[in-house]
Structures are given as C-alpha cells and as structure tokens.
Amino acid sequence: TAEPVLLSLCLCSDPAGVRLVGQQNRCAGTLEIQHQGQWRPVGDRNKLWNLKSGSAVCQYLDCGSAVSVKRTDDSTFRPVWSVSVPCVKLTSGPRDCVGLDEPNYHFSGVDVVCSDLLPQPNISLSDGVFGVYQQGFWVLVDSDFTITCSVQPQYPGGSFQLISDTKKPLNLTLPAVNHSAHFLLSAMGYAHRGNYTCVYHVDVYNHSFLSSQSPALYLTVG
C-alpha cells in the first residue's frame, strides 16, 4: 500500500493532539492521534515505524528519544489513522502527517517507549545533627547523618545511586525500598563538604532506565 497523501492539518505546537496510552507513564504506550475530533491509534500496515520516527514522537511529547518502537497486532479490527512515517521524521508535529484519506481499518498499532520515562528523584537529609543556612545544610563535625533518596511511586524495585563532588567523592548504590533509599554516612569530616545528588535506576519494558540527577544537596561542616 502506498504512503498516504499528506495534508497539513495542524500548525500548532501543542502536543495535546498526540499521546501514548495504556501504560503507567505518559512517555510509554500505544501511539494515538486526535484528528477530526476523534482519538484513534496510528496504524502500521507497512511496518515502517522505527526508532527515528518514534523519537520524533518522544521529542514532541517532551519525553526524550525512543528506546523501543514496535508494531502491535490487536485482535480487534478497528479504525486507525494513516500517518506518513517520512513526514513524522522531518516535521515537529505528528498530527501534520495524518493522511487525506478516511481512517483505515486494521489490526495494527504502534507502541513507543521513550527514554525520559522516570521522574527526577528527590534528595534530603533525614537524620543527623544539622542546621539550615542560605546555601544548604551544615552538619556537626564527627557526627553521623543520613541522606535519603526517593522518587514518586511508579514502578516497583530499582535502585538509587548517591553521588558527590566532595574531596573524597562518593558513588554508592542501594536498592529502592518503598521507592526510597537511606544512605548512612558516618563521622562527618571536612572531606564530606560538597554537593550530593541522587539518580534512580529501574528496569521496565525490557530496558534499563536512568533518571536525571536530583537537585543538588550542599553540605558543609559546622
């Protein structure tokens, strides 16, 4: 089947007319487009969707790039929108690439998983003798303290990595328990002064995902 003729239907940059559905995260799921007032899946009759076209969708949704794009075959014969894949790769709006023709009926769909799947983790001091000042926190010298990394509940399991840019850099990893991890650091000394950040790791959709770094937590010795 030939590629559908193109028609520019939307000049807007609002991604409200494009979505990924069916998963826990808006950056993964079955690709749907709103056209002529109706939401319908995008068909892949010719098996043309790939990582490059999927990445165009992910970027449009502010979800990074595509790590997985696959054709799905549903048991239901349903109406789908025909979309020109070459157009999707070249334009900033997937809705602009819906064909002129009426929606086709087909079993196929397109599942996309984007790289920016994980929310930014949080970091905090949860235990120890410390105070707050303008730049961050001071911790009593020779004391023990705990830094907690946490993330919004979304996927089970995973792990947290605690990283510092201190004189003696830290790079510690703990499994996530109830979506958080507690790093106990002993005998606070001057080598502990600096910024601390958390990164969350988790395996979902048969891929390993890494979050962006948390905001920096600055510690000094008091």
PDB file of C-alpha atoms in Angstrom:
ATOM      1  CA  THR A   1       0.000   0.000   0.000  1.00  0.00           C
ATOM      2  CA  ALA A   2       1.386   3.412  -0.978  1.00  0.00           C
ATOM      3  CA  GLU A   3       2.071   6.062   1.603  1.00  0.00           C
ATOM      4  CA  PRO A   4      -0.979   8.330   2.195  1.00  0.00           C
ATOM      5  CA  VAL A   5      -1.019  11.795   0.631  1.00  0.00           C
ATOM      6  CA  LEU A   6      -0.042  14.427   3.187  1.00  0.00           C
ATOM      7  CA  LEU A   7      -2.208  17.220   4.427  1.00  0.00           C
ATOM      8  CA  SER A   8      -1.123  19.833   6.959  1.00  0.00           C
ATOM      9  CA  LEU A   9      -3.937  19.661   9.466  1.00  0.00           C
ATOM     10  CA  CYS A  10      -2.382  21.418  12.429  1.00  0.00           C
ATOM     11  CA  LEU A  11       0.175  24.178  12.663  1.00  0.00           C
ATOM     12  CA  CYS A  12       0.135  24.234  16.447  1.00  0.00           C
ATOM     13  CA  SER A  13       2.944  23.050  18.722  1.00  0.00           C
ATOM     14  CA  ASP A  14       0.554  21.883  21.447  1.00  0.00           C
ATOM     15  CA  PRO A  15       1.167  18.146  21.965  1.00  0.00           C
ATOM     16  CA  ALA A  16      -2.399  17.675  23.245  1.00  0.00           C
ATOM     17  CA  GLY A  17      -3.331  16.011  19.949  1.00  0.00           C
ATOM     18  CA  VAL A  18      -0.706  13.259  20.347  1.00  0.00           C
ATOM     19  CA  ARG A  19      -0.454  10.800  23.228  1.00  0.00           C
ATOM     20  CA  LEU A  20       0.872   7.434  24.371  1.00  0.00           C
ATOM     21  CA  VAL A  21      -1.699   5.383  26.273  1.00  0.00           C
ATOM     22  CA  GLY A  22      -2.093   2.097  28.087  1.00  0.00           C
ATOM     23  CA  GLN A  23       0.925   2.277  30.424  1.00  0.00           C
ATOM     24  CA  GLN A  24       1.671   3.834  33.815  1.00  0.00           C
ATOM     25  CA  ASN A  25       3.653   6.662  32.273  1.00  0.00           C
ATOM     26  CA  ARG A  26       2.744   9.226  29.638  1.00  0.00           C
ATOM     27  CA  CYS A  27       6.117   8.568  27.950  1.00  0.00           C
ATOM     28  CA  ALA A  28       5.262   4.969  27.032  1.00  0.00           C
ATOM     29  CA  GLY A  29       2.312   3.254  25.391  1.00  0.00           C
ATOM     30  CA  THR A  30       0.270   2.944  22.235  1.00  0.00           C
ATOM     31  CA  LEU A  31       0.530   5.950  19.927  1.00  0.00           C
ATOM     32  CA  GLU A  32      -2.779   7.753  19.386  1.00  0.00           C
ATOM     33  CA  ILE A  33      -3.517  10.944  17.453  1.00  0.00           C
ATOM     34  CA  GLN A  34      -6.552  13.212  17.642  1.00  0.00           C
ATOM     35  CA  HIS A  35      -7.857  14.046  14.164  1.00  0.00           C
ATOM     36  CA  GLN A  36     -11.281  15.212  13.037  1.00  0.00           C
ATOM     37  CA  GLY A  37     -12.255  15.369  16.703  1.00  0.00           C
ATOM     38  CA  GLN A  38     -11.521  11.696  17.377  1.00  0.00           C
ATOM     39  CA  TRP A  39      -8.703   9.855  19.114  1.00  0.00           C
ATOM     40  CA  ARG A  40      -7.562   6.770  17.194  1.00  0.00           C
ATOM     41  CA  PRO A  41      -4.455   4.577  17.164  1.00  0.00           C
ATOM     42  CA  VAL A  42      -1.886   5.014  14.445  1.00  0.00           C
ATOM     43  CA  GLY A  43      -1.748   2.034  12.102  1.00  0.00           C
ATOM     44  CA  ASP A  44       1.441   0.418  10.855  1.00  0.00           C
ATOM     45  CA  ARG A  45       0.186  -1.631   7.932  1.00  0.00           C
ATOM     46  CA  ASN A  46       3.510  -1.367   6.091  1.00  0.00           C
ATOM     47  CA  LYS A  47       5.744  -1.857   9.141  1.00  0.00           C
ATOM     48  CA  LEU A  48       7.529   1.459   8.607  1.00  0.00           C
ATOM     49  CA  TRP A  49       7.718   2.819  12.148  1.00  0.00           C
ATOM     50  CA  ASN A  50      11.221   2.732  13.650  1.00  0.00           C
ATOM     51  CA  LEU A  51      13.354   4.394  16.337  1.00  0.00           C
ATOM     52  CA  LYS A  52      13.838   7.574  14.292  1.00  0.00           C
ATOM     53  CA  SER A  53      10.135   8.206  13.762  1.00  0.00           C
ATOM     54  CA  GLY A  54       9.408   7.114  17.327  1.00  0.00           C
ATOM     55  CA  SER A  55      11.991   9.597  18.588  1.00  0.00           C
ATOM     56  CA  ALA A  56      10.174  12.383  16.740  1.00  0.00           C
ATOM     57  CA  VAL A  57       7.054  11.492  18.741  1.00  0.00           C
ATOM     58  CA  CYS A  58       9.002  11.324  22.013  1.00  0.00           C
ATOM     59  CA  GLN A  59      10.589  14.725  21.383  1.00  0.00           C
ATOM     60  CA  TYR A  60       7.174  16.185  20.548  1.00  0.00           C
ATOM     61  CA  LEU A  61       5.882  14.920  23.897  1.00  0.00           C
ATOM     62  CA  ASP A  62       8.984  16.198  25.734  1.00  0.00           C
ATOM     63  CA  CYS A  63       9.906  12.615  26.599  1.00  0.00           C
ATOM     64  CA  GLY A  64      13.441  12.413  25.215  1.00  0.00           C
ATOM     65  CA  SER A  65      14.146   9.898  22.456  1.00  0.00           C
ATOM     66  CA  ALA A  66      12.707   6.471  21.636  1.00  0.00           C
ATOM     67  CA  VAL A  67      14.314   3.361  23.114  1.00  0.00           C
ATOM     68  CA  SER A  68      11.709   0.971  21.721  1.00  0.00           C
ATOM     69  CA  VAL A  69       9.244   1.128  18.822  1.00  0.00           C
ATOM     70  CA  LYS A  70       7.288  -1.942  17.833  1.00  0.00           C
ATOM     71  CA  ARG A  71       4.249  -2.832  15.794  1.00  0.00           C
ATOM     72  CA  THR A  72       1.397  -4.434  17.706  1.00  0.00           C
ATOM     73  CA  ASP A  73      -1.385  -6.585  16.323  1.00  0.00           C
ATOM     74  CA  ASP A  74      -4.651  -6.278  18.166  1.00  0.00           C
ATOM     75  CA  SER A  75      -7.334  -8.931  17.896  1.00  0.00           C
ATOM     76  CA  THR A  76      -9.874  -6.186  17.187  1.00  0.00           C
ATOM     77  CA  PHE A  77     -10.358  -4.879  13.655  1.00  0.00           C
ATOM     78  CA  ARG A  78     -10.526  -1.160  14.410  1.00  0.00           C
ATOM     79  CA  PRO A  79     -10.261   2.226  12.715  1.00  0.00           C
ATOM     80  CA  VAL A  80      -6.738   3.662  12.698  1.00  0.00           C
ATOM     81  CA  TRP A  81      -5.189   6.820  11.320  1.00  0.00           C
ATOM     82  CA  SER A  82      -2.757   6.518   8.430  1.00  0.00           C
ATOM     83  CA  VAL A  83       0.349   8.558   9.121  1.00  0.00           C
ATOM     84  CA  SER A  84       3.267   9.204   6.780  1.00  0.00           C
ATOM     85  CA  VAL A  85       6.358   7.984   8.593  1.00  0.00           C
ATOM     86  CA  PRO A  86       8.809  10.014   6.444  1.00  0.00           C
ATOM     87  CA  CYS A  87       6.796  13.122   7.327  1.00  0.00           C
ATOM     88  CA  VAL A  88       6.998  12.350  11.057  1.00  0.00           C
ATOM     89  CA  LYS A  89      10.790  12.171  10.817  1.00  0.00           C
ATOM     90  CA  LEU A  90      11.008  15.601   9.192  1.00  0.00           C
ATOM     91  CA  THR A  91       8.363  17.688  10.963  1.00  0.00           C
ATOM     92  CA  SER A  92       7.868  18.781  14.559  1.00  0.00           C
ATOM     93  CA  GLY A  93       4.180  17.844  14.666  1.00  0.00           C
ATOM     94  CA  PRO A  94       2.995  14.233  14.106  1.00  0.00           C
ATOM     95  CA  ARG A  95      -0.558  15.491  13.626  1.00  0.00           C
ATOM     96  CA  ASP A  96       0.591  17.267  10.469  1.00  0.00           C
ATOM     97  CA  CYS A  97       1.310  13.871   8.938  1.00  0.00           C
ATOM     98  CA  VAL A  98      -2.136  12.292   9.064  1.00  0.00           C
ATOM     99  CA  GLY A  99      -3.230  11.301   5.539  1.00  0.00           C
ATOM    100  CA  LEU A 100      -6.036  12.761   3.464  1.00  0.00           C
ATOM    101  CA  ASP A 101      -7.966   9.527   3.318  1.00  0.00           C
ATOM    102  CA  GLU A 102     -10.611   8.395   5.760  1.00  0.00           C
ATOM    103  CA  PRO A 103      -9.344   6.247   8.640  1.00  0.00           C
ATOM    104  CA  ASN A 104      -8.352   2.757   7.595  1.00  0.00           C
ATOM    105  CA  TYR A 105      -9.482  -0.328   9.463  1.00  0.00           C
ATOM    106  CA  HIS A 106      -6.637  -2.534  10.600  1.00  0.00           C
ATOM    107  CA  PHE A 107      -5.378  -4.690  13.443  1.00  0.00           C
ATOM    108  CA  SER A 108      -2.022  -2.940  13.783  1.00  0.00           C
ATOM    109  CA  GLY A 109      -0.815  -0.245  16.141  1.00  0.00           C
ATOM    110  CA  VAL A 110       2.450   1.334  17.252  1.00  0.00           C
ATOM    111  CA  ASP A 111       3.861   1.022  20.773  1.00  0.00           C
ATOM    112  CA  VAL A 112       6.552   3.544  21.742  1.00  0.00           C
ATOM    113  CA  VAL A 113       8.753   3.678  24.846  1.00  0.00           C
ATOM    114  CA  CYS A 114      10.661   6.933  25.378  1.00  0.00           C
ATOM    115  CA  SER A 115      13.897   7.500  27.266  1.00  0.00           C
ATOM    116  CA  ASP A 116      12.648  10.156  29.723  1.00  0.00           C
ATOM    117  CA  LEU A 117      10.413   7.690  31.499  1.00  0.00           C
ATOM    118  CA  LEU A 118      11.437   8.398  35.080  1.00  0.00           C
ATOM    119  CA  PRO A 119      10.701  11.454  37.199  1.00  0.00           C
ATOM    120  CA  GLN A 120      13.538  13.389  38.800  1.00  0.00           C
ATOM    121  CA  PRO A 121      14.277  11.906  42.254  1.00  0.00           C
ATOM    122  CA  ASN A 122      14.278  13.878  45.490  1.00  0.00           C
ATOM    123  CA  ILE A 123      17.157  14.164  47.958  1.00  0.00           C
ATOM    124  CA  SER A 124      17.007  15.183  51.613  1.00  0.00           C
ATOM    125  CA  LEU A 125      18.748  14.947  54.979  1.00  0.00           C
ATOM    126  CA  SER A 126      16.615  12.635  57.065  1.00  0.00           C
ATOM    127  CA  ASP A 127      18.773  12.066  60.143  1.00  0.00           C
ATOM    128  CA  GLY A 128      21.737  13.619  61.947  1.00  0.00           C
ATOM    129  CA  VAL A 129      22.668  16.852  63.712  1.00  0.00           C
ATOM    130  CA  PHE A 130      22.369  19.595  61.158  1.00  0.00           C
ATOM    131  CA  GLY A 131      21.096  23.095  60.535  1.00  0.00           C
ATOM    132  CA  VAL A 132      19.934  25.107  57.573  1.00  0.00           C
ATOM    133  CA  TYR A 133      21.685  28.104  56.088  1.00  0.00           C
ATOM    134  CA  GLN A 134      21.379  30.038  52.849  1.00  0.00           C
ATOM    135  CA  GLN A 135      23.440  27.735  50.639  1.00  0.00           C
ATOM    136  CA  GLY A 136      22.383  24.388  52.076  1.00  0.00           C
ATOM    137  CA  PHE A 137      22.968  22.468  55.304  1.00  0.00           C
ATOM    138  CA  TRP A 138      25.705  22.331  57.887  1.00  0.00           C
ATOM    139  CA  VAL A 139      26.397  19.078  59.708  1.00  0.00           C
ATOM    140  CA  LEU A 140      28.126  18.724  63.071  1.00  0.00           C
ATOM    141  CA  VAL A 141      31.721  17.526  62.689  1.00  0.00           C
ATOM    142  CA  ASP A 142      32.296  13.838  63.557  1.00  0.00           C
ATOM    143  CA  SER A 143      28.540  13.165  63.555  1.00  0.00           C
ATOM    144  CA  ASP A 144      26.655  10.517  61.616  1.00  0.00           C
ATOM    145  CA  PHE A 145      23.997  11.580  59.147  1.00  0.00           C
ATOM    146  CA  THR A 146      21.596  10.011  56.659  1.00  0.00           C
ATOM    147  CA  ILE A 147      20.805  11.174  53.144  1.00  0.00           C
ATOM    148  CA  THR A 148      17.529   9.911  51.701  1.00  0.00           C
ATOM    149  CA  CYS A 149      16.850   9.489  48.001  1.00  0.00           C
ATOM    150  CA  SER A 150      13.225   8.999  46.957  1.00  0.00           C
ATOM    151  CA  VAL A 151      11.039   9.015  43.877  1.00  0.00           C
ATOM    152  CA  GLN A 152       7.332   9.247  43.176  1.00  0.00           C
ATOM    153  CA  PRO A 153       5.730   5.777  43.242  1.00  0.00           C
ATOM    154  CA  GLN A 154       5.508   4.489  39.709  1.00  0.00           C
ATOM    155  CA  TYR A 155       7.471   1.274  39.198  1.00  0.00           C
ATOM    156  CA  PRO A 156       8.436  -1.369  41.761  1.00  0.00           C
ATOM    157  CA  GLY A 157      12.030  -2.045  42.650  1.00  0.00           C
ATOM    158  CA  GLY A 158      15.011  -0.328  41.143  1.00  0.00           C
ATOM    159  CA  SER A 159      17.947   1.258  42.947  1.00  0.00           C
ATOM    160  CA  PHE A 160      19.321   4.643  43.930  1.00  0.00           C
ATOM    161  CA  GLN A 161      22.828   5.919  43.317  1.00  0.00           C
ATOM    162  CA  LEU A 162      24.244   8.620  45.609  1.00  0.00           C
ATOM    163  CA  ILE A 163      26.971  10.729  44.005  1.00  0.00           C
ATOM    164  CA  SER A 164      29.067  13.549  45.488  1.00  0.00           C
ATOM    165  CA  ASP A 165      31.655  16.005  44.222  1.00  0.00           C
ATOM    166  CA  THR A 166      33.393  16.095  47.594  1.00  0.00           C
ATOM    167  CA  LYS A 167      37.152  15.843  48.252  1.00  0.00           C
ATOM    168  CA  LYS A 168      36.615  12.106  48.628  1.00  0.00           C
ATOM    169  CA  PRO A 169      33.903  11.509  46.009  1.00  0.00           C
ATOM    170  CA  LEU A 170      31.123   9.092  46.851  1.00  0.00           C
ATOM    171  CA  ASN A 171      29.419   6.717  44.445  1.00  0.00           C
ATOM    172  CA  LEU A 172      27.119   4.466  46.473  1.00  0.00           C
ATOM    173  CA  THR A 173      24.176   2.314  45.381  1.00  0.00           C
ATOM    174  CA  LEU A 174      21.296   0.897  47.431  1.00  0.00           C
ATOM    175  CA  PRO A 175      18.143  -0.965  46.377  1.00  0.00           C
ATOM    176  CA  ALA A 176      14.922   1.019  46.446  1.00  0.00           C
ATOM    177  CA  VAL A 177      12.591   0.027  49.287  1.00  0.00           C
ATOM    178  CA  ASN A 178       9.167   1.649  49.183  1.00  0.00           C
ATOM    179  CA  HIS A 179      10.549   3.957  46.464  1.00  0.00           C
ATOM    180  CA  SER A 180      13.375   5.311  48.618  1.00  0.00           C
ATOM    181  CA  ALA A 181      16.855   4.518  49.941  1.00  0.00           C
ATOM    182  CA  HIS A 182      18.650   5.754  53.058  1.00  0.00           C
ATOM    183  CA  PHE A 183      22.401   6.290  52.895  1.00  0.00           C
ATOM    184  CA  LEU A 184      24.031   6.374  56.352  1.00  0.00           C
ATOM    185  CA  LEU A 185      27.309   8.315  56.313  1.00  0.00           C
ATOM    186  CA  SER A 186      29.482   8.176  59.423  1.00  0.00           C
ATOM    187  CA  ALA A 187      31.927  10.575  61.073  1.00  0.00           C
ATOM    188  CA  MET A 188      31.255  13.767  59.153  1.00  0.00           C
ATOM    189  CA  GLY A 189      34.545  15.457  58.316  1.00  0.00           C
ATOM    190  CA  TYR A 190      35.774  18.254  56.102  1.00  0.00           C
ATOM    191  CA  ALA A 191      36.205  15.825  53.207  1.00  0.00           C
ATOM    192  CA  HIS A 192      32.401  15.430  53.189  1.00  0.00           C
ATOM    193  CA  ARG A 193      31.806  19.064  52.206  1.00  0.00           C
ATOM    194  CA  GLY A 194      30.216  19.478  48.774  1.00  0.00           C
ATOM    195  CA  ASN A 195      27.210  18.656  46.630  1.00  0.00           C
ATOM    196  CA  TYR A 196      25.274  15.391  46.767  1.00  0.00           C
ATOM    197  CA  THR A 197      22.832  14.153  44.129  1.00  0.00           C
ATOM    198  CA  CYS A 198      20.662  11.060  43.614  1.00  0.00           C
ATOM    199  CA  VAL A 199      19.988   9.070  40.447  1.00  0.00           C
ATOM    200  CA  TYR A 200      17.271   6.420  40.153  1.00  0.00           C
ATOM    201  CA  HIS A 201      17.733   3.222  38.101  1.00  0.00           C
ATOM    202  CA  VAL A 202      14.993   0.741  37.173  1.00  0.00           C
ATOM    203  CA  ASP A 203      14.395  -1.994  34.586  1.00  0.00           C
ATOM    204  CA  VAL A 204      10.982  -1.823  32.877  1.00  0.00           C
ATOM    205  CA  TYR A 205       9.660  -2.650  29.401  1.00  0.00           C
ATOM    206  CA  ASN A 206      12.722  -4.875  28.898  1.00  0.00           C
ATOM    207  CA  HIS A 207      15.042  -1.860  29.096  1.00  0.00           C
ATOM    208  CA  SER A 208      17.203  -0.230  31.768  1.00  0.00           C
ATOM    209  CA  PHE A 209      16.236   3.364  32.537  1.00  0.00           C
ATOM    210  CA  LEU A 210      18.179   6.068  34.324  1.00  0.00           C
ATOM    211  CA  SER A 211      16.615   9.215  35.739  1.00  0.00           C
ATOM    212  CA  SER A 212      18.095  12.671  35.600  1.00  0.00           C
ATOM    213  CA  GLN A 213      20.028  13.766  38.683  1.00  0.00           C
ATOM    214  CA  SER A 214      18.144  15.142  41.654  1.00  0.00           C
ATOM    215  CA  PRO A 215      18.632  18.768  42.689  1.00  0.00           C
ATOM    216  CA  ALA A 216      21.975  19.148  44.464  1.00  0.00           C
ATOM    217  CA  LEU A 217      22.110  18.964  48.266  1.00  0.00           C
ATOM    218  CA  TYR A 218      25.019  21.037  49.589  1.00  0.00           C
ATOM    219  CA  LEU A 219      26.607  20.074  52.922  1.00  0.00           C
ATOM    220  CA  THR A 220      29.277  21.788  54.925  1.00  0.00           C
ATOM    221  CA  VAL A 221      30.813  21.126  58.322  1.00  0.00           C
ATOM    222  CA  GLY A 222      29.820  23.134  61.397  1.00  0.00           C
TER     223      GLY A 222
END
